[in-house]
Amino acid sequence: MSRLLFIALPLLVLASIPLYLLVLKSPPPMPKLDLEEWWGPPELKQKQDTSIKPFEITFSETMVKELKERIKKRRPFAPPLEGVGFKYGFNSKQLDSWLKYWAEEYPFAERQKFLNQYPHFKTNIQGLNIHFMRITPKVPKDVEIVPLLLLHGWPGSVREFYEAIPHLTAVSKDRNFALEIIAPSLPGYGFSDAAVRPGLAAAEVAVIFKNLMARLGYKQYYVQGGDWGALIGSAMATFFPKEIIGFHSNMALTLSPAATFLEFVGALFPSLIVEPELANRLYPLSEKYSTLLEELGYMHIQATKPDTVGIGLTDSPAGLLAYILEKFSTWTNPDFRSKEDGGLSYRWTKDQLIDNLMLYWSTKSIVTSMRLYAESFSSRHFDLKLDEIQVQVPTWVLQAKYELAYQPPCILKLKYPKLVNASVIEDGGHFLSFELPEIFAKDVLKAIGEFRKLKNVKTEL
Amino acid sequence: MSRFTTVLAVAAIAVAFWYIFNWLQPPKPPQLDPNAWWGPIELKGREDISIRPFEIKFEKKVIDDLKYRLKNHRPFAPPLEGVTFEYGFNTAALEPWLKYWAEEYKFADREKFFNQFPHFKTSIKGLDIHFIRVKPQVSAGVQTLPLLLLHGWPGSVREFYEAIPLLTSQNSGYDFAFEVIVPSLPGYGFSDAAVRPGLSLPYVADIFRILMKRLGHDKFYIQGGDWGAAIASAMVTLFPEDVLGHHSNSAVTQHPHALLRTLLGALIPSLIVEDHLAERMYPLSKHLAYLLEEFGYFHLQATKPDTVGVSLTDSPSGLLAYILEKFAVWTRKEHKFKSDGGLGFRFSKEKLIDNLMVYWITNSITSSMRFYSENMSNKFREMNLEAFTSPVPTWALQARDELVYQPPAVLRAKYPNLLNVTVLDDGGHFLALELPEVFAEDVFKAVHAFKKWRSTHSKTDH
C-alpha cells in the first residue's frame, strides 16, 4: 500500500501541473483600458485637432546634405576578425560599400517619389499625430471593400508593405471583396509622434489604433501584423473582439506558463505537440534557447537602456545602418551569419533596405522606436498577463521557415482558440511581407476569405 | 515569495545532486594552445620584443575632428517626462557633458597629465602591448614589490592614476612599496587588438604573465577589478606558481560549490553570510532582477559587439552616453534615480573624459567589446576555468555598490586561501578611481598579509 502511495503521490503532483495550467487556472482579468489616455503635451489636450490631414514624405535638401556629409566623414571602423562573417555582428568590411551607395548613389528624390506613391495622412489620436497610409482600391459594383489594418514592427516600417500592397488591394474574379489598406507608423516610429511620458506599451498602442480606426469610420475590420505588429494586433484582438473580426499574424507566439509547459512536454514527446517534419523548428529546446540567447542582446538592451544605446544611433548613419541591417541579415536566414556580406542582397535591393533606414533617419525616431521595448517589458505591462487571455476572434497564422520562433497549432490554440489555419511555408524569414510580398498577400487574402465565410458579415463602413 | 522559495529548494536539491556528481570527477586541467598568435601571420618570428618607450599623443587632427562631431551632433530625443536614468542616459543631462568636452576640456594639459608616468610598448604573441611602469622612490631598507594592476570595461589605465602615487611611495607602517605595471588590456586603449577570434581570459592571462617575466619579475602580485579581476582569477588558476598574492575588488566566482552555497544560503542565509551583509545578495530574486536590468550591454556585447561598435566608433556623443551610463549607475545604485545620473558625485568631468579619450583616440571601443564575445564563447566555456580552485593567497575588497557580492563562504569555494575580505560601506564598481586612498591602503594591507602568509607557508599549498 505504502509503495503504491510512493509512486502515486509524485505522479499526482506531476499531473496536477498540467491540470492546473491547462484547465483549472482562471485567466487573468481583462485589463482596464483608458481609451482616452493622453500621450502628448498636456497643453494640447484642450485644443485637439481631430481632422485627417493629407501628408507627404519629404527628404529635405538640408537633411540629405547633412546625411551625406556625416557618411563621408565617418571614422574608420575596426576591421572584422578573420573568418567570422556576421557572427560578431555587422561585418565592417561591408560598411564601405553600403555607405558609399547611400551617400553617392541612392537617388533621394526618386525614392521620395516612390514613398509618396500611396496616399499618406496624419490625424491626432490621444495627443499624438499618427501617420498612416490609406489605399482604397477601385472596385466594380458587386465587390465589397473590406478594411485591413497592417501593422509593422521593429526595425521595420510601413515600407515593408509597399510591394505587397498592389497584390493585397488587387481586384480579382476569385473573390467578392477587395482590401482597403490602412498602414500606420507605430507611435514613436517613422512619421508618427512619440509619447512624451512613460507607459505607452503594446497594450496602449492597441488602444491608439482602435481609436484610429474609429476615427476613420470603420466599425469592423481585419488586422494583420508581424513583429510588434503581431503583438499589437494580438492585443487589439484580445481587447476589441467586436471591432476586430479577423486577425492574421506572421509572428504568432504565445508565452504563457501553459505554453511553456507544453513546449517542455514536447521536448520529451514531440509527437504529442508538433508534426514530425516541423519538429526541428522548435526542438531541441536547448538549440532554440541558445539561438535566442545569441540573437536577443538587442532586445535586452532596448528593454532596459534604450536612451543610452540610441544616442550613437541617432548621431551616426553608419551606426544606424549596421544596427538595423544586421537584423535584415540574420532574421531572414540565420545561416547568413556565416556569410561575409550577411546575405543582404539575397532578397532585397540596396534601395529597398535604405528606404526603410530613411524612415528612421529622417524622422530621428530610433530612440523612441526602441522605447517600445522598455515599455512593453516593464513589470506593469507583464502583469497584464496578456498571453493568458484568450483571443475570441478568428485567427490565421503564417509561419515562415526562418522566423525567429515557431509554435505549433496546439500551443497557439491556448491563446487563439479560434485558430482557423496555420500556413507553414518552406521559405522566408522575419520580414515576410517585404521579402515575399506575393506569397504574403495571397495568404492574407485567403485568410480573409475564410474569415468572411465564417462570419458571413457585411462590414459596415 | 514562498512559492519561489519552494521552487528554489527543489532546484537547489537537483543542482546539489548534479554538482556532487561532478565533484566526484575532478575536471581536466585546461590546456592553452602554445602556438596562439594574435597578430598578423607575417609577424610571426619577427616581432620586436624590446621594451620601447611610448608617449600618448592627442593629435590635432583627431581633436579638431572630435570637437566638430561634438558641436555638430544631431538633436537627441528628449527624455520621457519624469524619468531620470531609468531608460538609460538622460539626454537632458547630455548637453553639459558634450559642451564641456568640446569647449572646456584642456586637451594639451590632459595629454601631459597622461604622460606623467612612463609608458612603454612591447610585442607579445603578435600584439603590441602597452603598459605604464612606475618604480617607487623609496629609501634603503624599503622593499620593492612588483604589482600588476588590471583594469576592465569601460575603464582603462586611467582608473589607476590617483592610486599609483600612493602605491609607489613609502607608506608608514609598511616596509615595502610597489613597482606598478599597468597594461592596457589587448584590444583596449593603446594595446593592439587581436586579428582573429579566440583571445579570451586565459590567453590574456598568458600575455600578462609573459609581460611580467619580460620585465624581470618571475613572481609578482596582481590587483584587478571588472575584467581585470577575471584575468587575475585566470592567472592564479593557470599559473599559481607565478603569483605571490591576488587582490580583487570585483571578486566573483562561479565555481560549482560557490553556486551550491549561494543557493543553500537562499534558504538559510546565516549558513553563508553575515546577517548585516545578507541583503547584498539576498533575496536572489531581487538581485537577479537587478542584474537582468543592468546586463543588456553585456548580452549585446557578448553576441554582436561589431554591430553596436559602429555607432560608438562614429559618434563621440554615443560613446560618452554608453560609457558614462556605467560610471553613473555602477557607482551608486540610487544614482539611476538622479536627473544627472549622479555623475558629479565623486568624479570630475575631467577624470571621466580622460577615460573616454583613451577609447576615442585609439578607436578601440569595438575591439574592447569583443572581449565579452570571446569570454562567452563555447570554446572558452568548455575550458571550465571556474571549476578549478587556486591556492594563491587572495584578498577581496568589497565596495557597497559593487554589482555582485559574494561572502567569504562562497569565495572560498574557488580561493581556499582567501585571507581576508574588506567590506566597505561606501564605494562602487570603479573603486580605484573613486576612492584611491581607501583602495591603495587596502592593497598595502593585503600584500602585507600575503607576505606573512608566505613566510608560514614555504611552498604553495594545494
CSV table of N, CA, C and O in Angstrom, one decimal, chain A residues 66 69-70 73-82 84 87-90 95 195-198 293-298 300-301 304-308 311-316 318-319 322-323 326 361 364 371 374-375, chain B residues 65 68-69 72-81 83 86-89 91 94 194-197 292-297 299-300 303-307 310-311 313-315 317-318 321-322 325 360 363 366 370 373-374:
chain,number,residue,atom,x,y,z
A,66,GLU,N,23.2,67.0,-45.1
A,66,GLU,CA,23.8,66.7,-43.8
A,66,GLU,C,24.1,65.2,-43.7
A,66,GLU,O,25.2,64.8,-43.2
A,69,GLU,N,27.1,64.2,-45.7
A,69,GLU,CA,28.4,64.7,-45.0
A,69,GLU,C,28.7,63.8,-43.9
A,69,GLU,O,29.9,63.4,-43.7
A,70,ARG,N,27.8,63.4,-43.1
A,70,ARG,CA,28.1,62.5,-42.0
A,70,ARG,C,28.6,61.2,-42.5
A,70,ARG,O,29.5,60.6,-41.9
A,73,LYS,N,32.2,61.7,-43.7
A,73,LYS,CA,33.1,62.0,-42.6
A,73,LYS,C,33.3,60.9,-41.6
A,73,LYS,O,33.9,61.0,-40.6
A,74,ARG,N,32.8,59.7,-41.9
A,74,ARG,CA,32.7,58.6,-40.9
A,74,ARG,C,34.1,58.3,-40.5
A,74,ARG,O,35.1,58.4,-41.2
A,75,ARG,N,34.2,57.8,-39.3
A,75,ARG,CA,35.5,57.4,-38.7
A,75,ARG,C,35.8,56.0,-39.3
A,75,ARG,O,34.9,55.2,-39.6
A,76,PRO,N,37.1,55.6,-39.3
A,76,PRO,CA,37.5,54.3,-39.7
A,76,PRO,C,36.9,53.2,-38.7
A,76,PRO,O,37.1,53.4,-37.5
A,77,PHE,N,36.4,52.2,-39.2
A,77,PHE,CA,35.8,51.2,-38.4
A,77,PHE,C,36.7,50.0,-38.1
A,77,PHE,O,37.6,49.7,-39.0
A,78,ALA,N,36.7,49.4,-37.0
A,78,ALA,CA,37.6,48.3,-36.6
A,78,ALA,C,37.4,47.2,-37.7
A,78,ALA,O,36.3,46.8,-37.9
A,79,PRO,N,38.5,46.7,-38.3
A,79,PRO,CA,38.4,45.6,-39.2
A,79,PRO,C,37.8,44.4,-38.5
A,79,PRO,O,38.0,44.2,-37.3
A,80,PRO,N,37.0,43.6,-39.2
A,80,PRO,CA,36.5,42.4,-38.6
A,80,PRO,C,37.5,41.4,-38.2
A,80,PRO,O,38.6,41.4,-38.8
A,81,LEU,N,37.2,40.5,-37.3
A,81,LEU,CA,38.1,39.4,-37.0
A,81,LEU,C,38.2,38.5,-38.2
A,81,LEU,O,37.2,38.4,-39.0
A,82,GLU,N,39.3,37.7,-38.4
A,82,GLU,CA,39.4,36.8,-39.5
A,82,GLU,C,38.3,35.8,-39.5
A,82,GLU,O,38.1,35.1,-38.6
A,84,VAL,N,35.0,35.5,-39.7
A,84,VAL,CA,33.9,35.4,-38.8
A,84,VAL,C,32.6,35.8,-39.5
A,84,VAL,O,31.5,35.6,-38.9
A,87,LYS,N,29.2,36.8,-37.6
A,87,LYS,CA,29.0,36.1,-36.3
A,87,LYS,C,29.2,37.1,-35.1
A,87,LYS,O,28.7,36.8,-34.0
A,88,TYR,N,30.0,38.1,-35.3
A,88,TYR,CA,30.2,39.1,-34.2
A,88,TYR,C,29.3,40.3,-34.4
A,88,TYR,O,29.5,41.3,-33.8
A,89,GLY,N,28.4,40.2,-35.4
A,89,GLY,CA,27.6,41.4,-35.7
A,89,GLY,C,27.9,41.8,-37.1
A,89,GLY,O,28.6,41.1,-37.9
A,90,PHE,N,27.5,43.0,-37.5
A,90,PHE,CA,27.7,43.5,-38.8
A,90,PHE,C,29.2,43.6,-39.2
A,90,PHE,O,29.9,44.3,-38.5
A,95,LEU,N,30.7,47.7,-44.7
A,95,LEU,CA,30.1,49.0,-44.4
A,95,LEU,C,30.4,50.0,-45.5
A,95,LEU,O,29.6,50.8,-46.0
A,195,ALA,N,5.3,59.3,-27.6
A,195,ALA,CA,4.7,59.7,-26.4
A,195,ALA,C,5.7,60.5,-25.6
A,195,ALA,O,6.9,60.3,-25.7
A,196,VAL,N,5.2,61.5,-24.8
A,196,VAL,CA,6.0,62.4,-24.1
A,196,VAL,C,6.2,61.8,-22.6
A,196,VAL,O,7.1,62.3,-21.9
A,197,ARG,N,5.4,60.9,-22.3
A,197,ARG,CA,5.5,60.3,-20.9
A,197,ARG,C,5.6,58.8,-21.0
A,197,ARG,O,5.2,58.2,-22.0
A,198,PRO,N,6.1,58.2,-19.9
A,198,PRO,CA,6.2,56.7,-19.9
A,198,PRO,C,4.8,56.0,-19.9
A,198,PRO,O,3.8,56.6,-19.6
A,293,LEU,N,19.3,33.3,-27.2
A,293,LEU,CA,20.2,34.0,-26.3
A,293,LEU,C,21.2,34.7,-27.2
A,293,LEU,O,21.6,35.9,-27.0
A,294,GLU,N,21.7,34.1,-28.3
A,294,GLU,CA,22.6,34.7,-29.2
A,294,GLU,C,22.0,35.9,-29.9
A,294,GLU,O,22.7,36.8,-30.2
A,295,GLU,N,20.7,35.9,-30.2
A,295,GLU,CA,20.1,36.9,-31.0
A,295,GLU,C,19.4,38.0,-30.2
A,295,GLU,O,19.0,39.0,-30.8
A,296,LEU,N,19.1,37.8,-28.9
A,296,LEU,CA,18.3,38.7,-28.2
A,296,LEU,C,19.0,39.8,-27.4
A,296,LEU,O,18.4,40.5,-26.6
A,297,GLY,N,20.3,40.0,-27.7
A,297,GLY,CA,21.0,41.0,-27.0
A,297,GLY,C,20.4,42.4,-27.2
A,297,GLY,O,20.3,43.2,-26.3
A,298,TYR,N,20.0,42.7,-28.4
A,298,TYR,CA,19.4,44.0,-28.8
A,298,TYR,C,18.2,44.2,-28.0
A,298,TYR,O,17.9,45.3,-27.5
A,300,HIS,N,17.4,42.9,-25.1
A,300,HIS,CA,17.8,43.1,-23.7
A,300,HIS,C,18.2,44.5,-23.5
A,300,HIS,O,17.7,45.2,-22.5
A,301,ILE,N,19.0,45.1,-24.3
A,301,ILE,CA,19.4,46.5,-24.1
A,301,ILE,C,18.3,47.5,-24.4
A,301,ILE,O,18.2,48.5,-23.7
A,304,THR,N,15.9,47.8,-21.5
A,304,THR,CA,16.4,48.4,-20.3
A,304,THR,C,17.1,49.7,-20.4
A,304,THR,O,16.8,50.6,-19.6
A,305,LYS,N,17.8,50.0,-21.5
A,305,LYS,CA,18.5,51.2,-21.7
A,305,LYS,C,18.4,51.8,-23.1
A,305,LYS,O,19.4,52.1,-23.7
A,306,PRO,N,17.2,52.0,-23.6
A,306,PRO,CA,17.0,52.4,-25.0
A,306,PRO,C,17.7,53.8,-25.2
A,306,PRO,O,18.3,54.1,-26.2
A,307,ASP,N,17.5,54.7,-24.2
A,307,ASP,CA,18.1,56.0,-24.4
A,307,ASP,C,19.6,56.1,-24.5
A,307,ASP,O,20.1,57.0,-25.1
A,308,THR,N,20.3,55.1,-23.9
A,308,THR,CA,21.7,55.1,-23.9
A,308,THR,C,22.2,54.7,-25.3
A,308,THR,O,22.9,55.4,-26.0
A,311,ILE,N,21.7,57.0,-28.5
A,311,ILE,CA,22.3,58.3,-28.8
A,311,ILE,C,23.3,58.1,-30.0
A,311,ILE,O,23.3,58.9,-30.9
A,312,GLY,N,24.1,57.1,-30.0
A,312,GLY,CA,25.0,56.9,-31.1
A,312,GLY,C,24.3,56.6,-32.4
A,312,GLY,O,24.7,57.0,-33.4
A,313,LEU,N,23.1,55.9,-32.2
A,313,LEU,CA,22.4,55.5,-33.4
A,313,LEU,C,21.6,56.7,-34.0
A,313,LEU,O,21.4,56.8,-35.2
A,314,THR,N,21.4,57.7,-33.2
A,314,THR,CA,20.7,59.0,-33.7
A,314,THR,C,21.8,59.8,-34.4
A,314,THR,O,21.5,60.5,-35.4
A,315,ASP,N,23.0,59.7,-33.9
A,315,ASP,CA,24.1,60.6,-34.4
A,315,ASP,C,24.8,60.1,-35.6
A,315,ASP,O,25.4,60.8,-36.4
A,316,SER,N,24.9,58.7,-35.8
A,316,SER,CA,25.7,58.2,-36.8
A,316,SER,C,24.9,57.3,-37.8
A,316,SER,O,24.4,56.3,-37.4
A,318,ALA,N,26.1,55.6,-40.2
A,318,ALA,CA,26.7,54.3,-40.3
A,318,ALA,C,26.3,53.3,-39.2
A,318,ALA,O,26.0,52.2,-39.4
A,319,GLY,N,26.3,53.9,-38.0
A,319,GLY,CA,25.8,53.1,-36.8
A,319,GLY,C,24.4,52.6,-37.0
A,319,GLY,O,24.1,51.5,-36.7
A,322,ALA,N,24.3,49.8,-39.6
A,322,ALA,CA,24.8,48.5,-39.2
A,322,ALA,C,23.8,47.8,-38.2
A,322,ALA,O,23.5,46.6,-38.3
A,323,TYR,N,23.3,48.6,-37.3
A,323,TYR,CA,22.4,48.1,-36.2
A,323,TYR,C,21.1,47.5,-36.8
A,323,TYR,O,20.7,46.5,-36.4
A,326,GLU,N,21.8,44.5,-39.7
A,326,GLU,CA,22.1,43.3,-39.1
A,326,GLU,C,20.9,42.4,-38.9
A,326,GLU,O,20.9,41.2,-39.2
A,361,TRP,N,16.0,57.4,-40.1
A,361,TRP,CA,17.0,58.5,-40.0
A,361,TRP,C,16.3,59.9,-40.2
A,361,TRP,O,16.6,60.8,-39.4
A,364,LYS,N,14.4,60.8,-37.1
A,364,LYS,CA,15.2,60.8,-35.9
A,364,LYS,C,14.4,59.9,-34.8
A,364,LYS,O,14.3,60.3,-33.6
A,371,ARG,N,12.1,52.5,-27.3
A,371,ARG,CA,11.4,52.6,-26.0
A,371,ARG,C,10.2,51.7,-25.9
A,371,ARG,O,9.8,51.3,-24.8
A,374,ALA,N,11.2,48.9,-23.8
A,374,ALA,CA,11.3,49.2,-22.4
A,374,ALA,C,9.9,49.2,-21.8
A,374,ALA,O,9.6,48.7,-20.7
A,375,GLU,N,8.9,49.9,-22.5
A,375,GLU,CA,7.6,50.0,-22.0
A,375,GLU,C,6.9,48.6,-21.9
A,375,GLU,O,6.2,48.3,-20.9
B,65,ASP,N,38.6,67.0,-35.2
B,65,ASP,CA,37.5,66.2,-35.7
B,65,ASP,C,36.5,65.9,-34.6
B,65,ASP,O,35.3,66.0,-34.7
B,68,TYR,N,34.4,68.9,-33.7
B,68,TYR,CA,33.4,69.1,-34.8
B,68,TYR,C,32.2,68.2,-34.6
B,68,TYR,O,31.1,68.6,-34.6
B,69,ARG,N,32.5,66.9,-34.3
B,69,ARG,CA,31.4,66.0,-34.1
B,69,ARG,C,30.6,66.3,-32.9
B,69,ARG,O,29.4,66.2,-32.9
B,72,ASN,N,28.5,69.4,-33.6
B,72,ASN,CA,27.5,69.2,-34.7
B,72,ASN,C,26.7,67.9,-34.6
B,72,ASN,O,26.3,67.3,-35.6
B,73,HIS,N,26.5,67.5,-33.3
B,73,HIS,CA,25.7,66.3,-33.2
B,73,HIS,C,24.3,66.5,-33.6
B,73,HIS,O,23.8,67.7,-33.6
B,74,ARG,N,23.6,65.5,-33.9
B,74,ARG,CA,22.2,65.6,-34.3
B,74,ARG,C,21.4,65.8,-33.0
B,74,ARG,O,21.8,65.4,-31.9
B,75,PRO,N,20.2,66.5,-33.2
B,75,PRO,CA,19.4,66.7,-32.0
B,75,PRO,C,18.9,65.3,-31.4
B,75,PRO,O,18.5,64.4,-32.2
B,76,PHE,N,19.0,65.2,-30.1
B,76,PHE,CA,18.6,63.9,-29.5
B,76,PHE,C,17.2,63.9,-29.0
B,76,PHE,O,16.6,65.0,-28.6
B,77,ALA,N,16.6,62.8,-28.9
B,77,ALA,CA,15.2,62.6,-28.5
B,77,ALA,C,15.1,63.1,-27.0
B,77,ALA,O,15.9,62.7,-26.2
B,78,PRO,N,14.2,64.0,-26.7
B,78,PRO,CA,14.0,64.4,-25.3
B,78,PRO,C,13.7,63.2,-24.4
B,78,PRO,O,13.0,62.3,-24.9
B,79,PRO,N,14.0,63.3,-23.1
B,79,PRO,CA,13.7,62.2,-22.3
B,79,PRO,C,12.2,62.2,-22.0
B,79,PRO,O,11.5,63.1,-22.2
B,80,LEU,N,11.7,61.0,-21.6
B,80,LEU,CA,10.3,61.0,-21.2
B,80,LEU,C,10.1,61.8,-19.9
B,80,LEU,O,11.0,61.9,-19.1
B,81,GLU,N,8.9,62.3,-19.7
B,81,GLU,CA,8.5,63.1,-18.6
B,81,GLU,C,8.8,62.4,-17.3
B,81,GLU,O,8.4,61.2,-17.1
B,83,VAL,N,11.3,61.1,-16.0
B,83,VAL,CA,12.3,60.0,-15.9
B,83,VAL,C,13.7,60.5,-15.7
B,83,VAL,O,14.0,61.6,-16.2
B,86,GLU,N,16.3,55.9,-15.7
B,86,GLU,CA,15.7,54.6,-15.7
B,86,GLU,C,15.7,54.0,-17.1
B,86,GLU,O,15.7,52.8,-17.3
B,87,TYR,N,15.7,54.9,-18.2
B,87,TYR,CA,15.7,54.4,-19.5
B,87,TYR,C,17.1,54.4,-20.1
B,87,TYR,O,17.3,54.3,-21.3
B,88,GLY,N,18.1,54.7,-19.3
B,88,GLY,CA,19.4,54.9,-19.8
B,88,GLY,C,19.9,56.3,-19.6
B,88,GLY,O,19.3,57.1,-18.8
B,89,PHE,N,20.9,56.8,-20.4
B,89,PHE,CA,21.4,58.1,-20.2
B,89,PHE,C,20.4,59.2,-20.6
B,89,PHE,O,20.0,59.2,-21.8
B,91,THR,N,19.0,62.3,-22.0
B,91,THR,CA,19.6,63.3,-23.0
B,91,THR,C,19.6,64.7,-22.4
B,91,THR,O,20.4,65.5,-22.9
B,94,LEU,N,22.9,65.3,-21.1
B,94,LEU,CA,24.0,65.0,-22.1
B,94,LEU,C,24.7,66.3,-22.5
B,94,LEU,O,25.9,66.4,-22.5
B,194,ALA,N,43.5,41.8,-31.1
B,194,ALA,CA,43.7,40.5,-31.9
B,194,ALA,C,43.1,40.6,-33.3
B,194,ALA,O,42.0,41.3,-33.5
B,195,VAL,N,43.7,39.9,-34.2
B,195,VAL,CA,43.1,40.0,-35.6
B,195,VAL,C,42.2,38.8,-35.9
B,195,VAL,O,41.5,38.7,-36.9
B,196,ARG,N,42.3,37.8,-35.0
B,196,ARG,CA,41.5,36.6,-35.1
B,196,ARG,C,40.7,36.3,-33.8
B,196,ARG,O,41.2,36.7,-32.8
B,197,PRO,N,39.7,35.5,-33.9
B,197,PRO,CA,38.9,35.2,-32.7
B,197,PRO,C,39.7,34.3,-31.8
B,197,PRO,O,40.6,33.6,-32.2
B,292,LEU,N,19.5,41.5,-14.4
B,292,LEU,CA,18.8,41.5,-15.6
B,292,LEU,C,18.6,42.9,-16.2
B,292,LEU,O,18.8,43.2,-17.3
B,293,GLU,N,18.3,43.8,-15.3
B,293,GLU,CA,18.1,45.2,-15.6
B,293,GLU,C,19.4,45.9,-16.1
B,293,GLU,O,19.4,46.7,-17.0
B,294,GLU,N,20.5,45.5,-15.6
B,294,GLU,CA,21.8,46.1,-15.9
B,294,GLU,C,22.6,45.5,-16.9
B,294,GLU,O,23.6,46.0,-17.4
B,295,PHE,N,22.3,44.2,-17.3
B,295,PHE,CA,23.2,43.5,-18.2
B,295,PHE,C,22.8,43.4,-19.6
B,295,PHE,O,23.3,42.6,-20.4
B,296,GLY,N,22.0,44.3,-20.1
B,296,GLY,CA,21.7,44.4,-21.5
B,296,GLY,C,22.9,44.6,-22.3
B,296,GLY,O,23.2,43.9,-23.4
B,297,TYR,N,23.8,45.5,-21.9
B,297,TYR,CA,25.0,45.8,-22.6
B,297,TYR,C,25.9,44.5,-22.7
B,297,TYR,O,26.5,44.3,-23.7
B,299,HIS,N,24.9,41.4,-22.6
B,299,HIS,CA,24.3,40.5,-23.6
B,299,HIS,C,24.6,40.9,-25.0
B,299,HIS,O,24.9,40.1,-25.8
B,300,LEU,N,24.5,42.2,-25.3
B,300,LEU,CA,24.7,42.7,-26.6
B,300,LEU,C,26.1,42.5,-27.0
B,300,LEU,O,26.5,42.1,-28.1
B,303,THR,N,27.4,39.1,-27.9
B,303,THR,CA,26.9,38.5,-29.1
B,303,THR,C,27.1,39.3,-30.4
B,303,THR,O,27.5,38.7,-31.4
B,304,LYS,N,26.9,40.6,-30.3
B,304,LYS,CA,27.1,41.4,-31.5
B,304,LYS,C,27.9,42.7,-31.3
B,304,LYS,O,27.5,43.8,-31.5
B,305,PRO,N,29.1,42.5,-30.8
B,305,PRO,CA,29.9,43.7,-30.5
B,305,PRO,C,30.2,44.6,-31.7
B,305,PRO,O,30.2,45.8,-31.6
B,306,ASP,N,30.4,43.9,-32.9
B,306,ASP,CA,30.8,44.7,-34.0
B,306,ASP,C,29.6,45.6,-34.5
B,306,ASP,O,29.8,46.6,-35.1
B,307,THR,N,28.4,45.1,-34.3
B,307,THR,CA,27.2,45.9,-34.7
B,307,THR,C,27.1,47.2,-33.9
B,307,THR,O,27.2,48.3,-34.4
B,310,VAL,N,29.8,50.1,-34.3
B,310,VAL,CA,29.9,51.1,-35.4
B,310,VAL,C,29.5,52.5,-34.9
B,310,VAL,O,30.2,53.5,-35.1
B,311,SER,N,28.3,52.6,-34.3
B,311,SER,CA,27.8,53.9,-33.8
B,311,SER,C,28.7,54.5,-32.8
B,311,SER,O,29.0,55.7,-32.7
B,313,THR,N,31.9,54.0,-32.5
B,313,THR,CA,33.1,54.5,-33.1
B,313,THR,C,33.0,55.8,-33.8
B,313,THR,O,33.9,56.7,-33.8
B,314,ASP,N,31.8,56.0,-34.3
B,314,ASP,CA,31.5,57.1,-35.2
B,314,ASP,C,31.0,58.4,-34.4
B,314,ASP,O,31.2,59.5,-34.9
B,315,SER,N,30.4,58.2,-33.3
B,315,SER,CA,29.8,59.3,-32.6
B,315,SER,C,30.3,59.4,-31.2
B,315,SER,O,30.1,58.6,-30.3
B,317,SER,N,29.3,61.5,-28.9
B,317,SER,CA,28.2,61.6,-28.0
B,317,SER,C,27.7,60.2,-27.7
B,317,SER,O,27.4,60.0,-26.5
B,318,GLY,N,27.6,59.4,-28.7
B,318,GLY,CA,27.1,58.0,-28.4
B,318,GLY,C,28.1,57.3,-27.5
B,318,GLY,O,27.6,56.6,-26.6
B,321,ALA,N,27.7,58.7,-23.8
B,321,ALA,CA,26.5,58.2,-23.2
B,321,ALA,C,26.6,56.7,-22.8
B,321,ALA,O,26.3,56.3,-21.6
B,322,TYR,N,27.1,55.9,-23.7
B,322,TYR,CA,27.2,54.5,-23.5
B,322,TYR,C,28.2,54.2,-22.3
B,322,TYR,O,27.8,53.3,-21.5
B,325,GLU,N,27.1,56.1,-18.7
B,325,GLU,CA,26.0,55.5,-18.1
B,325,GLU,C,26.4,54.5,-17.0
B,325,GLU,O,25.9,54.4,-15.9
B,360,TRP,N,38.4,56.9,-27.4
B,360,TRP,CA,38.2,57.6,-28.6
B,360,TRP,C,39.4,57.7,-29.5
B,360,TRP,O,39.3,57.5,-30.7
B,363,ASN,N,40.4,54.5,-31.0
B,363,ASN,CA,39.3,53.9,-31.8
B,363,ASN,C,39.1,52.4,-31.3
B,363,ASN,O,39.0,51.5,-32.2
B,366,THR,N,35.1,49.0,-30.3
B,366,THR,CA,34.7,47.7,-30.8
B,366,THR,C,35.5,46.6,-30.3
B,366,THR,O,35.0,45.6,-29.9
B,370,ARG,N,34.6,43.1,-27.9
B,370,ARG,CA,34.7,41.8,-28.4
B,370,ARG,C,35.2,40.8,-27.3
B,370,ARG,O,34.9,39.6,-27.4
B,373,SER,N,32.4,38.7,-26.1
B,373,SER,CA,32.1,37.6,-27.0
B,373,SER,C,33.1,36.5,-26.8
B,373,SER,O,32.7,35.3,-26.8
B,374,GLU,N,34.3,36.8,-26.7
B,374,GLU,CA,35.3,35.7,-26.6
B,374,GLU,C,35.1,35.0,-25.3
B,374,GLU,O,35.3,33.7,-25.2
